[in-house]
């Protein structure tokens, strides 16, 4: 059987910004999916990177008296370092100043010029200089002629530009949305895009002449390619689709482009139209998450509630990297509403799910095996007077977790795995092995109970591994089992824990003092 591929991407991040919770969040979501897909035996390509061209980078570099390339190198390195810092398992890191990216963008744009999808024309519109984005009369009016991001007035601008013939794709895009209701998720975001799409599409300028830090238009170096077009191409240049040798092309189309809600239009409308013009298959889903706010308010440096790397570090120091990942994934803005990052909530979630559920269950089970069986996993041959069909509980939870991961329902995937852990706890309370331990005639029953517990725990730990990999590795060490390297399907079957295996007691998530952001 040929191995299925999975391709997931983050947006590429602007190098004139420093990484913060937003960037870490999107990348962590993709990381969880990539890890889970690898566990399920798929051939995965997980891409992230940096968006390095444009007037903002040129201006910031000027202010610091360095070249735009030097600024880009410096900040791309910071973004690259967070991959290691947060155990993010990206397969590649693309930079839009990579010569390989630049030359492919030129090849791809030449193709669009040749097909007539890109043409030279006059442009008049409302320009948001901060966002480097043009607005049509309609959308500018709706915005009250102000930038939706900076609040600064939009300016009327005219220039000769190269245009992409977006208007020609109106019908095809409408059909795409009608035929593939899951093309944009969640559905409320899809409705927003559809609403705007129905207002009608106009051609979009894709070149600029007011600055030079960008990829020159083929055969017309006065013009540089608009940074957004340059950036969108990263998803295919990273796979060499603009090269002769397209070995990595096997990963295209992407299963998920994961983006924040503010950049959905580019991904859900402009990008598919460009791909249609290039005759390339379309991504399967654009997943747009909402935003983190902080302690109930929009994040801002002046309010002092900005969650940058320094702030994140404090949480990792106190609670661990896995606790950070767990909070992001289970409490984050995956749906249509923004999510609040609050120190007190973080603490409660840590206690409820990690200390009292995963940690407590693992330490109870391992401690009892150590105490009653000298640390050797008992055999599963006693009769248990409790109607719990562990084999079916675990196989159902594994199937649920797997299908939720496939559909990028990460919170549901975690919940399915956690449900096993919760049932182990309940099972311990109802079968009361600690009482049976006092009766020598009940040794076999006691062993059987603890076997069910440790086996169920082992299975849940494989499902939880993509979210809390460090702690699950620690648990696997203690249980003397290995995280399967490739396909986990055999490892997820009931009975993998060998009786007689020597295990050790574990304390995975210690109780900690409540951390405030001071
Ligand atoms: N360079 C463009 C993307 C080009 S993709 C072809 C860009 N870069 S960015 O540095 O501004 O990063 C935007 C992304 O950061 C968002 O789409 C989102 O993934 C993440 N976030 C930024 N702030 C965020 C929050 N407050 N909350 C959650 N994520 C947000 O746009």
Short mmCIF file of C-alpha atoms and ligand atoms in Angstrom, two decimals:
data_model
loop_
_atom_site.label_atom_id
_atom_site.label_comp_id
_atom_site.label_asym_id
_atom_site.label_seq_id
_atom_site.Cartn_x
_atom_site.Cartn_y
_atom_site.Cartn_z
CA UNK A 1 0.00 0.00 0.00
CA UNK A 2 1.38 3.43 -0.86
CA UNK A 3 1.78 5.74 2.05
CA UNK A 4 -0.60 8.71 2.03
CA UNK A 5 0.90 12.18 2.16
CA UNK A 6 -0.14 15.03 4.43
CA UNK A 7 0.97 18.62 3.85
CA UNK A 8 0.31 21.32 6.44
CA UNK A 9 1.50 24.93 6.45
CA UNK A 10 1.57 27.91 8.78
CA UNK A 11 1.50 31.45 7.40
CA UNK A 12 5.01 32.72 6.84
CA UNK A 13 5.73 35.32 9.47
CA UNK A 14 6.82 38.91 8.87
CA UNK A 15 10.41 39.50 9.88
CA UNK A 16 9.75 43.01 11.09
CA UNK A 17 7.89 41.62 14.08
CA UNK A 18 9.13 39.59 17.01
CA UNK A 19 7.54 36.20 17.68
CA UNK A 20 4.66 36.17 20.15
CA UNK A 21 1.88 33.86 21.30
CA UNK A 22 0.02 34.26 17.98
CA UNK A 23 2.90 32.88 15.92
CA UNK A 24 3.66 30.18 18.45
CA UNK A 25 -0.02 29.21 18.55
CA UNK A 26 -0.50 28.65 14.81
CA UNK A 27 2.79 26.78 14.56
CA UNK A 28 1.93 24.58 17.56
CA UNK A 29 -1.44 23.64 16.07
CA UNK A 30 0.29 22.56 12.87
CA UNK A 31 2.90 20.71 14.88
CA UNK A 32 0.27 18.68 16.74
CA UNK A 33 -1.37 17.72 13.45
CA UNK A 34 1.98 16.87 11.83
CA UNK A 35 3.05 14.68 14.75
CA UNK A 36 -0.30 12.91 14.84
CA UNK A 37 -0.24 12.26 11.10
CA UNK A 38 3.29 10.85 11.32
CA UNK A 39 2.09 8.60 14.15
CA UNK A 40 -0.72 7.37 11.96
CA UNK A 41 1.85 6.33 9.39
CA UNK A 42 1.43 9.13 6.84
CA UNK A 43 4.25 10.77 4.92
CA UNK A 44 4.11 14.31 6.31
CA UNK A 45 5.50 17.65 5.19
CA UNK A 46 5.09 20.45 7.71
CA UNK A 47 6.14 23.86 6.45
CA UNK A 48 6.67 27.18 8.17
CA UNK A 49 8.92 30.14 7.45
CA UNK A 50 9.34 33.88 7.13
CA UNK A 51 7.97 36.58 4.87
CA UNK A 52 10.89 38.90 4.30
CA UNK A 53 10.14 41.41 1.55
CA UNK A 54 8.12 44.62 1.46
CA UNK A 55 8.24 48.25 2.33
CA UNK A 56 7.98 47.71 6.09
CA UNK A 57 11.15 45.65 6.20
CA UNK A 58 12.89 48.19 3.97
CA UNK A 59 11.87 51.04 6.30
CA UNK A 60 12.77 49.25 9.54
CA UNK A 61 16.18 48.36 8.13
CA UNK A 62 16.73 51.97 7.05
CA UNK A 63 15.92 53.22 10.54
CA UNK A 64 18.51 50.90 11.99
CA UNK A 65 21.06 51.72 9.32
CA UNK A 66 21.37 48.13 8.14
CA UNK A 67 20.43 46.42 4.89
CA UNK A 68 16.99 44.81 4.58
CA UNK A 69 18.75 41.48 4.09
CA UNK A 70 20.66 41.90 7.36
CA UNK A 71 17.42 42.68 9.19
CA UNK A 72 15.72 39.71 7.56
CA UNK A 73 18.61 37.39 8.49
CA UNK A 74 18.54 38.56 12.07
CA UNK A 75 14.82 38.12 12.59
CA UNK A 76 14.43 34.97 10.53
CA UNK A 77 16.98 33.45 12.90
CA UNK A 78 14.77 34.41 15.85
CA UNK A 79 11.76 32.74 14.22
CA UNK A 80 13.87 29.72 13.39
CA UNK A 81 15.04 29.42 16.97
CA UNK A 82 11.49 29.14 18.28
CA UNK A 83 11.06 25.91 16.33
CA UNK A 84 13.61 24.20 18.52
CA UNK A 85 12.59 26.02 21.65
CA UNK A 86 9.00 24.77 21.41
CA UNK A 87 9.82 21.25 20.10
CA UNK A 88 8.18 22.12 16.79
CA UNK A 89 8.84 19.47 14.18
CA UNK A 90 8.65 21.42 10.91
CA UNK A 91 10.16 19.61 7.94
CA UNK A 92 11.29 22.80 6.24
CA UNK A 93 11.64 26.50 6.97
CA UNK A 94 11.18 28.67 3.91
CA UNK A 95 12.46 32.23 3.64
CA UNK A 96 11.16 34.40 0.83
CA UNK A 97 14.69 35.73 0.27
CA UNK A 98 15.90 32.20 -0.56
CA UNK A 99 17.18 32.43 -4.15
CA UNK A 100 15.29 29.21 -4.87
CA UNK A 101 12.03 30.87 -3.86
CA UNK A 102 12.80 34.08 -5.75
CA UNK A 103 13.61 32.38 -9.03
CA UNK A 104 10.55 30.15 -8.84
CA UNK A 105 8.27 33.13 -8.15
CA UNK A 106 9.61 34.77 -11.30
CA UNK A 107 9.02 31.60 -13.31
CA UNK A 108 5.49 31.27 -11.98
CA UNK A 109 4.67 34.94 -12.62
CA UNK A 110 6.10 34.62 -16.16
CA UNK A 111 3.64 31.79 -16.68
CA UNK A 112 0.79 34.03 -15.52
CA UNK A 113 1.95 36.81 -17.87
CA UNK A 114 2.08 34.37 -20.75
CA UNK A 115 -1.42 33.06 -20.07
CA UNK A 116 -2.78 36.62 -19.83
CA UNK A 117 -3.77 36.19 -16.18
CA UNK A 118 -1.36 38.99 -15.33
CA UNK A 119 -1.38 42.22 -17.38
CA UNK A 120 -0.08 45.80 -17.15
CA UNK A 121 -2.70 48.45 -16.35
CA UNK A 122 -3.49 51.67 -14.50
CA UNK A 123 -4.60 51.40 -10.96
CA UNK A 124 -6.54 53.79 -8.82
CA UNK A 125 -7.64 52.77 -5.37
CA UNK A 126 -7.47 53.25 -1.61
CA UNK A 127 -4.14 52.23 -0.20
CA UNK A 128 -3.36 51.12 3.35
CA UNK A 129 0.36 51.81 3.55
CA UNK A 130 0.85 49.94 6.85
CA UNK A 131 -0.70 46.76 5.47
CA UNK A 132 0.51 47.34 1.90
CA UNK A 133 -3.00 46.54 0.81
CA UNK A 134 -5.31 48.21 -1.70
CA UNK A 135 -9.04 48.52 -1.04
CA UNK A 136 -11.78 48.99 -3.58
CA UNK A 137 -14.23 51.88 -3.22
CA UNK A 138 -16.79 49.57 -1.60
CA UNK A 139 -14.52 48.05 0.95
CA UNK A 140 -12.83 51.41 1.71
CA UNK A 141 -16.25 52.94 2.39
CA UNK A 142 -17.11 50.10 4.75
CA UNK A 143 -13.88 50.72 6.56
CA UNK A 144 -14.72 54.41 6.82
CA UNK A 145 -11.59 55.06 4.74
CA UNK A 146 -9.37 53.97 7.62
CA UNK A 147 -6.95 51.07 7.96
CA UNK A 148 -8.70 48.28 9.87
CA UNK A 149 -5.38 47.47 11.54
CA UNK A 150 -3.66 50.79 12.29
CA UNK A 151 -6.67 53.10 12.11
CA UNK A 152 -4.68 55.49 9.88
CA UNK A 153 -6.51 57.05 6.91
CA UNK A 154 -6.41 55.19 3.61
CA UNK A 155 -4.86 57.24 0.84
CA UNK A 156 -6.02 57.61 -2.75
CA UNK A 157 -3.29 56.26 -4.98
CA UNK A 158 -2.84 55.74 -8.70
CA UNK A 159 -0.06 53.85 -10.34
CA UNK A 160 0.78 51.71 -13.32
CA UNK A 161 0.78 48.22 -12.10
CA UNK A 162 0.68 44.65 -13.07
CA UNK A 163 -2.70 43.14 -12.30
CA UNK A 164 -3.91 39.68 -11.62
CA UNK A 165 -7.17 38.96 -13.46
CA UNK A 166 -9.07 37.95 -10.31
CA UNK A 167 -12.41 39.01 -11.77
CA UNK A 168 -12.16 36.19 -14.33
CA UNK A 169 -12.34 33.66 -11.49
CA UNK A 170 -15.57 34.82 -9.88
CA UNK A 171 -17.70 31.94 -11.17
CA UNK A 172 -15.06 29.28 -10.61
CA UNK A 173 -14.54 30.44 -7.03
CA UNK A 174 -18.28 30.43 -6.38
CA UNK A 175 -18.41 26.89 -7.70
CA UNK A 176 -15.45 25.91 -5.53
CA UNK A 177 -17.25 27.17 -2.43
CA UNK A 178 -20.50 25.49 -3.43
CA UNK A 179 -18.90 22.14 -4.25
CA UNK A 180 -16.57 22.04 -1.25
CA UNK A 181 -18.34 23.30 1.85
CA UNK A 182 -15.25 22.44 3.88
CA UNK A 183 -12.85 24.46 1.75
CA UNK A 184 -12.85 27.19 4.41
CA UNK A 185 -13.32 26.31 8.05
CA UNK A 186 -14.82 26.99 10.51
CA UNK A 187 -18.12 27.52 8.66
CA UNK A 188 -18.76 30.97 10.09
CA UNK A 189 -15.53 32.15 8.46
CA UNK A 190 -16.59 30.54 5.21
CA UNK A 191 -19.80 32.56 5.32
CA UNK A 192 -17.84 35.78 5.77
CA UNK A 193 -15.72 35.02 2.72
CA UNK A 194 -18.76 34.02 0.68
CA UNK A 195 -20.52 37.26 1.57
CA UNK A 196 -17.59 39.30 0.33
CA UNK A 197 -17.15 37.12 -2.73
CA UNK A 198 -20.77 37.73 -3.75
CA UNK A 199 -20.10 41.48 -3.83
CA UNK A 200 -18.05 40.79 -6.93
CA UNK A 201 -14.32 40.53 -7.57
CA UNK A 202 -12.06 43.11 -9.15
CA UNK A 203 -8.63 42.54 -10.58
CA UNK A 204 -5.85 43.02 -8.04
CA UNK A 205 -2.58 44.84 -8.51
CA UNK A 206 0.35 42.52 -7.92
CA UNK A 207 3.29 44.85 -8.38
CA UNK A 208 4.66 47.99 -6.75
CA UNK A 209 7.02 50.71 -7.89
CA UNK A 210 7.34 52.75 -4.69
CA UNK A 211 10.08 50.62 -3.13
CA UNK A 212 12.61 48.07 -4.23
CA UNK A 213 12.89 45.42 -1.50
CA UNK A 214 11.15 42.59 -3.29
CA UNK A 215 11.32 40.20 -6.19
CA UNK A 216 11.53 42.07 -9.52
CA UNK A 217 8.79 41.45 -12.09
CA UNK A 218 10.16 39.28 -14.88
CA UNK A 219 11.54 41.56 -17.65
CA UNK A 220 10.40 44.74 -15.86
CA UNK A 221 12.64 45.34 -12.84
CA UNK A 222 11.09 48.79 -12.17
CA UNK A 223 8.28 46.82 -10.62
CA UNK A 224 8.63 44.52 -7.65
CA UNK A 225 6.15 41.78 -6.99
CA UNK A 226 3.65 42.68 -4.30
CA UNK A 227 4.73 41.07 -1.03
CA UNK A 228 1.48 39.17 -0.56
CA UNK A 229 1.73 37.45 -3.94
CA UNK A 230 5.40 36.68 -3.32
CA UNK A 231 4.44 35.25 0.09
CA UNK A 232 1.54 33.07 -1.04
CA UNK A 233 3.79 31.36 -3.54
CA UNK A 234 5.89 29.99 -0.66
CA UNK A 235 3.46 27.12 -0.25
CA UNK A 236 4.44 25.73 -3.63
CA UNK A 237 8.00 26.99 -4.06
CA UNK A 238 8.94 25.11 -0.88
CA UNK A 239 7.91 21.99 -2.81
CA UNK A 240 9.82 23.12 -5.93
CA UNK A 241 6.67 23.34 -8.04
CA UNK A 242 8.29 26.16 -10.01
CA UNK A 243 11.36 23.99 -10.76
CA UNK A 244 12.01 21.28 -13.28
CA UNK A 245 12.61 18.65 -10.61
CA UNK A 246 9.34 18.35 -8.72
CA UNK A 247 10.14 15.47 -6.36
CA UNK A 248 8.56 17.24 -3.40
CA UNK A 249 5.54 17.96 -5.57
CA UNK A 250 4.06 14.73 -4.27
CA UNK A 251 2.97 16.66 -1.17
CA UNK A 252 0.83 19.09 -3.15
CA UNK A 253 -2.04 19.96 -2.68
CA UNK A 254 -1.88 20.99 0.95
CA UNK A 255 -4.29 19.31 3.35
CA UNK A 256 -4.38 22.41 5.51
CA UNK A 257 -3.23 25.98 5.21
CA UNK A 258 -3.67 27.11 8.81
CA UNK A 259 -3.97 30.89 9.13
CA UNK A 260 -5.29 33.56 11.45
CA UNK A 261 -8.67 35.08 10.61
CA UNK A 262 -7.13 38.40 9.51
CA UNK A 263 -5.44 36.89 6.47
CA UNK A 264 -8.21 34.60 5.31
CA UNK A 265 -9.23 36.55 2.20
CA UNK A 266 -5.79 36.19 0.62
CA UNK A 267 -5.81 32.46 1.30
CA UNK A 268 -9.42 31.64 0.52
CA UNK A 269 -9.91 33.75 -2.60
CA UNK A 270 -6.75 35.19 -4.14
CA UNK A 271 -4.60 32.09 -3.60
CA UNK A 272 -7.05 29.56 -5.12
CA UNK A 273 -7.59 31.87 -8.10
CA UNK A 274 -3.82 32.04 -8.70
CA UNK A 275 -3.63 28.26 -8.47
CA UNK A 276 -6.51 27.93 -10.93
CA UNK A 277 -4.64 30.25 -13.29
CA UNK A 278 -1.56 28.06 -12.93
CA UNK A 279 -3.62 24.91 -13.48
CA UNK A 280 -2.57 23.50 -10.16
CA UNK A 281 -4.77 21.51 -7.75
CA UNK A 282 -6.29 23.47 -4.88
CA UNK A 283 -5.57 23.03 -1.19
CA UNK A 284 -8.15 20.90 0.59
CA UNK A 285 -8.87 23.27 3.43
CA UNK A 286 -8.01 26.75 4.62
CA UNK A 287 -8.43 26.68 8.36
CA UNK A 288 -8.75 30.15 9.90
CA UNK A 289 -8.50 30.33 13.65
CA UNK A 290 -9.44 33.36 15.75
CA UNK A 291 -7.22 35.45 18.00
CA UNK A 292 -5.74 35.22 21.44
CA UNK A 293 -6.57 38.14 23.63
CA UNK A 294 -4.85 38.52 26.98
CA UNK A 295 -6.48 38.88 30.41
CA UNK A 296 -9.71 39.92 28.71
CA UNK A 297 -8.25 42.61 26.44
CA UNK A 298 -6.62 42.92 23.07
CA UNK A 299 -2.89 42.26 23.47
CA UNK A 300 -0.89 45.43 23.53
CA UNK A 301 2.54 46.46 24.67
CA UNK A 302 1.23 49.59 26.37
CA UNK A 303 -1.37 47.68 28.39
CA UNK A 304 1.39 45.39 29.58
CA UNK A 305 -0.55 42.28 28.62
CA UNK A 306 1.51 41.36 25.59
CA UNK A 307 2.51 37.70 25.51
CA UNK A 308 5.92 37.68 23.92
CA UNK A 309 8.67 35.08 24.19
CA UNK A 310 9.83 36.41 27.54
CA UNK A 311 6.36 36.05 29.00
CA UNK A 312 5.91 32.60 27.47
CA UNK A 313 9.20 31.53 29.04
CA UNK A 314 7.84 32.24 32.49
CA UNK A 315 4.98 29.81 31.95
CA UNK A 316 7.31 27.16 30.59
CA UNK A 317 9.66 27.58 33.55
CA UNK A 318 6.90 27.15 36.08
CA UNK A 319 4.55 24.71 34.36
CA UNK A 320 6.65 22.96 31.64
CA UNK A 321 6.65 23.10 27.87
CA UNK A 322 3.97 20.46 27.60
CA UNK A 323 1.64 22.36 29.91
CA UNK A 324 2.08 25.37 27.62
CA UNK A 325 1.30 23.32 24.52
CA UNK A 326 -1.68 21.70 26.22
CA UNK A 327 -3.16 25.05 27.19
CA UNK A 328 -2.68 26.50 23.72
CA UNK A 329 -4.23 23.55 21.95
CA UNK A 330 -7.15 22.84 24.28
CA UNK A 331 -8.10 26.39 25.26
CA UNK A 332 -7.08 28.31 22.14
CA UNK A 333 -9.20 30.16 19.54
CA UNK A 334 -9.61 27.26 17.14
CA UNK A 335 -13.24 28.16 16.54
CA UNK A 336 -15.03 31.32 15.54
CA UNK A 337 -14.46 33.27 18.77
CA UNK A 338 -11.35 34.76 20.28
CA UNK A 339 -9.86 33.05 23.33
CA UNK A 340 -8.61 34.65 26.49
CA UNK A 341 -5.15 33.89 27.76
CA UNK A 342 -5.41 34.36 31.50
CA UNK A 343 -2.86 33.36 34.13
CA UNK A 344 -5.52 32.09 36.55
CA UNK A 345 -7.19 30.01 33.87
CA UNK A 346 -3.86 28.56 32.82
CA UNK A 347 -3.29 27.47 36.40
CA UNK A 348 -6.76 25.89 36.69
CA UNK A 349 -6.43 24.02 33.40
CA UNK A 350 -3.00 22.76 34.46
CA UNK A 351 -4.38 21.46 37.73
CA UNK A 352 -7.60 19.98 36.41
CA UNK A 353 -6.28 18.20 33.33
CA UNK A 354 -2.60 17.64 33.81
CA UNK A 355 -1.98 17.38 37.56
CA UNK A 356 -5.27 15.81 38.64
CA UNK A 357 -6.01 13.75 35.54
CA UNK A 358 -2.99 12.63 33.49
CA UNK A 359 -0.39 13.04 36.24
CA UNK A 360 -2.49 11.62 39.02
CA UNK A 361 -3.64 8.62 37.02
CA UNK A 362 -0.11 7.77 35.88
CA UNK A 363 1.32 8.07 39.36
CA UNK A 364 -1.49 6.05 40.99
CA UNK A 365 -1.19 3.18 38.55
CA UNK A 366 2.61 3.02 38.49
CA UNK A 367 2.85 3.41 42.27
CA UNK A 368 0.45 0.51 42.87
CA UNK A 369 2.32 -1.76 40.47
CA UNK A 370 5.54 -0.86 42.20
CA UNK A 371 4.10 -1.43 45.65
CA UNK A 372 2.07 -4.59 45.06
CA UNK A 373 4.05 -6.28 42.30
CA UNK A 374 7.60 -5.00 42.83
CA UNK A 375 7.31 -2.93 39.68
CA UNK A 376 6.60 -5.87 37.34
CA UNK A 377 3.51 -5.48 35.14
CA UNK A 378 1.06 -8.17 36.36
CA UNK A 379 -0.67 -10.66 34.09
CA UNK A 380 -4.17 -10.03 32.83
CA UNK A 381 -5.71 -13.30 33.99
CA UNK A 382 -7.94 -12.53 36.93
CA UNK A 383 -11.67 -12.08 36.96
CA UNK A 384 -12.79 -8.53 37.47
CA UNK A 385 -16.23 -7.82 38.80
CA UNK A 386 -16.73 -4.65 36.88
CA UNK A 387 -18.38 -4.32 33.53
CA UNK A 388 -15.75 -2.32 31.77
CA UNK A 389 -14.83 -3.43 28.27
CA UNK A 390 -11.42 -1.82 28.06
CA UNK A 391 -10.59 -3.19 24.66
CA UNK A 392 -13.61 -1.51 23.14
CA UNK A 393 -13.24 1.71 25.16
CA UNK A 394 -9.68 2.12 23.92
CA UNK A 395 -10.33 1.21 20.31
CA UNK A 396 -13.28 3.61 20.13
CA UNK A 397 -11.27 6.42 21.74
CA UNK A 398 -8.35 5.80 19.39
CA UNK A 399 -10.62 5.86 16.32
CA UNK A 400 -12.29 9.04 17.54
CA UNK A 401 -8.98 10.72 18.29
CA UNK A 402 -7.58 9.72 14.91
CA UNK A 403 -10.54 10.96 12.87
CA UNK A 404 -10.69 14.19 14.85
CA UNK A 405 -6.99 14.78 14.14
CA UNK A 406 -7.56 14.15 10.43
CA UNK A 407 -10.26 16.82 10.35
CA UNK A 408 -8.16 19.23 12.37
CA UNK A 409 -10.58 19.06 15.30
CA UNK A 410 -7.65 19.09 17.67
CA UNK A 411 -9.61 19.81 20.82
CA UNK A 412 -11.88 16.86 20.19
CA UNK A 413 -8.86 14.65 19.47
CA UNK A 414 -7.37 15.52 22.85
CA UNK A 415 -10.70 15.01 24.57
CA UNK A 416 -11.03 11.46 23.15
CA UNK A 417 -7.60 10.57 24.53
CA UNK A 418 -8.33 12.19 27.89
CA UNK A 419 -11.56 10.23 28.17
CA UNK A 420 -9.52 7.03 28.52
CA UNK A 421 -7.51 8.52 31.38
CA UNK A 422 -10.65 9.66 33.15
CA UNK A 423 -12.17 6.22 32.84
CA UNK A 424 -9.06 4.63 34.32
CA UNK A 425 -9.44 6.88 37.34
CA UNK A 426 -13.08 5.96 37.68
CA UNK A 427 -12.25 2.29 37.29
CA UNK A 428 -9.72 2.50 40.11
CA UNK A 429 -12.31 4.13 42.33
CA UNK A 430 -14.95 1.48 41.62
CA UNK A 431 -12.73 -1.60 41.72
CA UNK A 432 -10.65 -0.28 44.67
CA UNK A 433 -7.43 -2.22 44.05
CA UNK A 434 -5.91 -0.69 47.21
CA UNK A 435 -8.52 -2.63 49.23
CA UNK A 436 -7.99 -5.89 47.35
CA UNK A 437 -4.28 -5.58 48.05
CA UNK A 438 -4.99 -6.33 51.68
CA UNK A 439 -6.48 -9.73 50.80
CA UNK A 440 -3.95 -12.36 49.72
CA UNK A 441 -6.57 -14.44 47.92
CA UNK A 442 -7.33 -11.51 45.59
CA UNK A 443 -3.86 -11.21 44.03
CA UNK A 444 -4.94 -12.29 40.56
CA UNK A 445 -7.88 -9.95 40.50
CA UNK A 446 -5.68 -7.15 41.73
CA UNK A 447 -3.15 -7.89 38.97
CA UNK A 448 -5.85 -7.95 36.32
CA UNK A 449 -7.21 -4.59 37.43
CA UNK A 450 -3.81 -2.99 37.34
CA UNK A 451 -3.04 -4.53 33.98
CA UNK A 452 -6.17 -2.94 32.51
CA UNK A 453 -5.16 0.38 34.02
CA UNK A 454 -1.60 0.45 32.79
CA UNK A 455 -2.54 -0.83 29.34
CA UNK A 456 -5.27 1.79 28.93
CA UNK A 457 -2.83 4.43 30.15
CA UNK A 458 -0.25 3.28 27.60
CA UNK A 459 -2.78 3.58 24.78
CA UNK A 460 -3.92 7.03 25.88
CA UNK A 461 -0.31 8.17 26.11
CA UNK A 462 0.24 7.40 22.42
CA UNK A 463 -2.81 9.49 21.53
CA UNK A 464 -1.70 12.34 23.79
CA UNK A 465 1.88 12.27 22.53
CA UNK A 466 1.40 14.86 19.74
CA UNK A 467 0.23 17.44 22.30
CA UNK A 468 2.44 16.65 25.30
CA UNK A 469 5.41 14.86 23.73
CA UNK A 470 8.01 15.51 26.43
CA UNK A 471 5.90 14.16 29.29
CA UNK A 472 4.65 11.22 27.28
CA UNK A 473 8.24 10.28 26.47
CA UNK A 474 8.95 10.47 30.18
CA UNK A 475 5.99 8.17 30.84
CA UNK A 476 7.14 5.75 28.14
CA UNK A 477 10.57 5.59 29.74
CA UNK A 478 8.99 4.75 33.06
CA UNK A 479 6.75 2.12 31.45
CA UNK A 480 9.68 0.69 29.54
CA UNK A 481 7.87 1.03 26.22
CA UNK A 482 8.82 3.00 23.15
CA UNK A 483 6.79 5.47 21.21
CA UNK A 484 6.35 3.68 17.87
CA UNK A 485 8.52 5.42 15.30
CA UNK A 486 6.18 5.12 12.35
CA UNK A 487 2.74 3.67 12.28
CA UNK A 488 1.05 3.55 15.66
CA UNK A 489 -1.91 1.42 14.61
CA UNK A 490 -0.42 -1.82 15.98
CA UNK A 491 0.76 -0.05 19.11
CA UNK A 492 -2.77 1.20 19.68
CA UNK A 493 -4.17 -2.31 19.78
CA UNK A 494 -5.12 -3.71 23.15
CA UNK A 495 -2.53 -5.98 24.78
CA UNK A 496 0.70 -4.24 23.82
CA UNK A 497 1.96 -4.00 27.39
CA UNK A 498 3.94 -7.16 28.11
CA UNK A 499 3.25 -8.71 31.54
CA UNK A 500 6.50 -8.92 33.47
CA UNK A 501 7.84 -5.62 32.10
CA UNK A 502 9.62 -3.68 34.83
CA UNK A 503 8.22 -0.22 35.29
CA UNK A 504 8.90 2.72 37.54
CA UNK A 505 6.77 5.13 39.50
CA UNK A 506 6.30 8.50 37.78
CA UNK A 507 5.35 12.01 38.81
CA UNK A 508 4.68 13.82 35.55
CA UNK A 509 3.03 17.10 36.49
CA UNK A 510 3.96 18.41 39.94
CA UNK A 511 1.75 20.84 41.77
CA UNK A 512 3.15 24.35 41.47
CA UNK A 513 2.56 27.73 42.98
CA UNK A 514 0.21 29.98 41.07
CA UNK A 515 2.31 32.13 38.70
CA UNK A 516 1.28 35.70 38.04
CA UNK A 517 2.71 37.75 35.23
CA UNK A 518 4.60 40.17 37.52
N1 LIG B 1 3.30 37.48 6.38
C1 LIG B 1 1.88 37.37 6.52
C2 LIG B 1 1.39 36.00 6.15
C3 LIG B 1 1.73 35.54 4.78
S1 LIG B 1 1.24 33.89 4.50
C4 LIG B 1 1.42 33.64 2.86
C5 LIG B 1 1.51 37.67 7.99
N2 LIG B 1 2.48 37.51 8.90
S2 LIG B 1 2.35 37.78 10.46
O1 LIG B 1 3.68 37.74 11.00
O2 LIG B 1 1.60 38.97 10.71
O3 LIG B 1 1.64 36.56 11.06
C6 LIG B 1 0.27 36.45 11.02
C7 LIG B 1 -0.15 35.20 11.74
O4 LIG B 1 0.24 35.23 13.12
C8 LIG B 1 -1.64 35.08 11.82
O5 LIG B 1 -2.23 34.62 10.66
C9 LIG B 1 -1.77 34.13 12.94
O6 LIG B 1 -1.40 32.88 12.46
C10 LIG B 1 -0.73 34.64 13.92
N3 LIG B 1 -1.27 35.63 14.87
C11 LIG B 1 -0.84 36.92 15.03
N4 LIG B 1 -1.48 37.46 16.09
C12 LIG B 1 -2.34 36.56 16.62
C13 LIG B 1 -3.12 36.49 17.82
N5 LIG B 1 -3.25 37.50 18.66
N6 LIG B 1 -3.73 35.31 18.09
C14 LIG B 1 -3.56 34.21 17.31
N7 LIG B 1 -2.81 34.23 16.22
C15 LIG B 1 -2.41 35.45 15.67
O7 LIG B 1 0.37 38.00 8.22
#
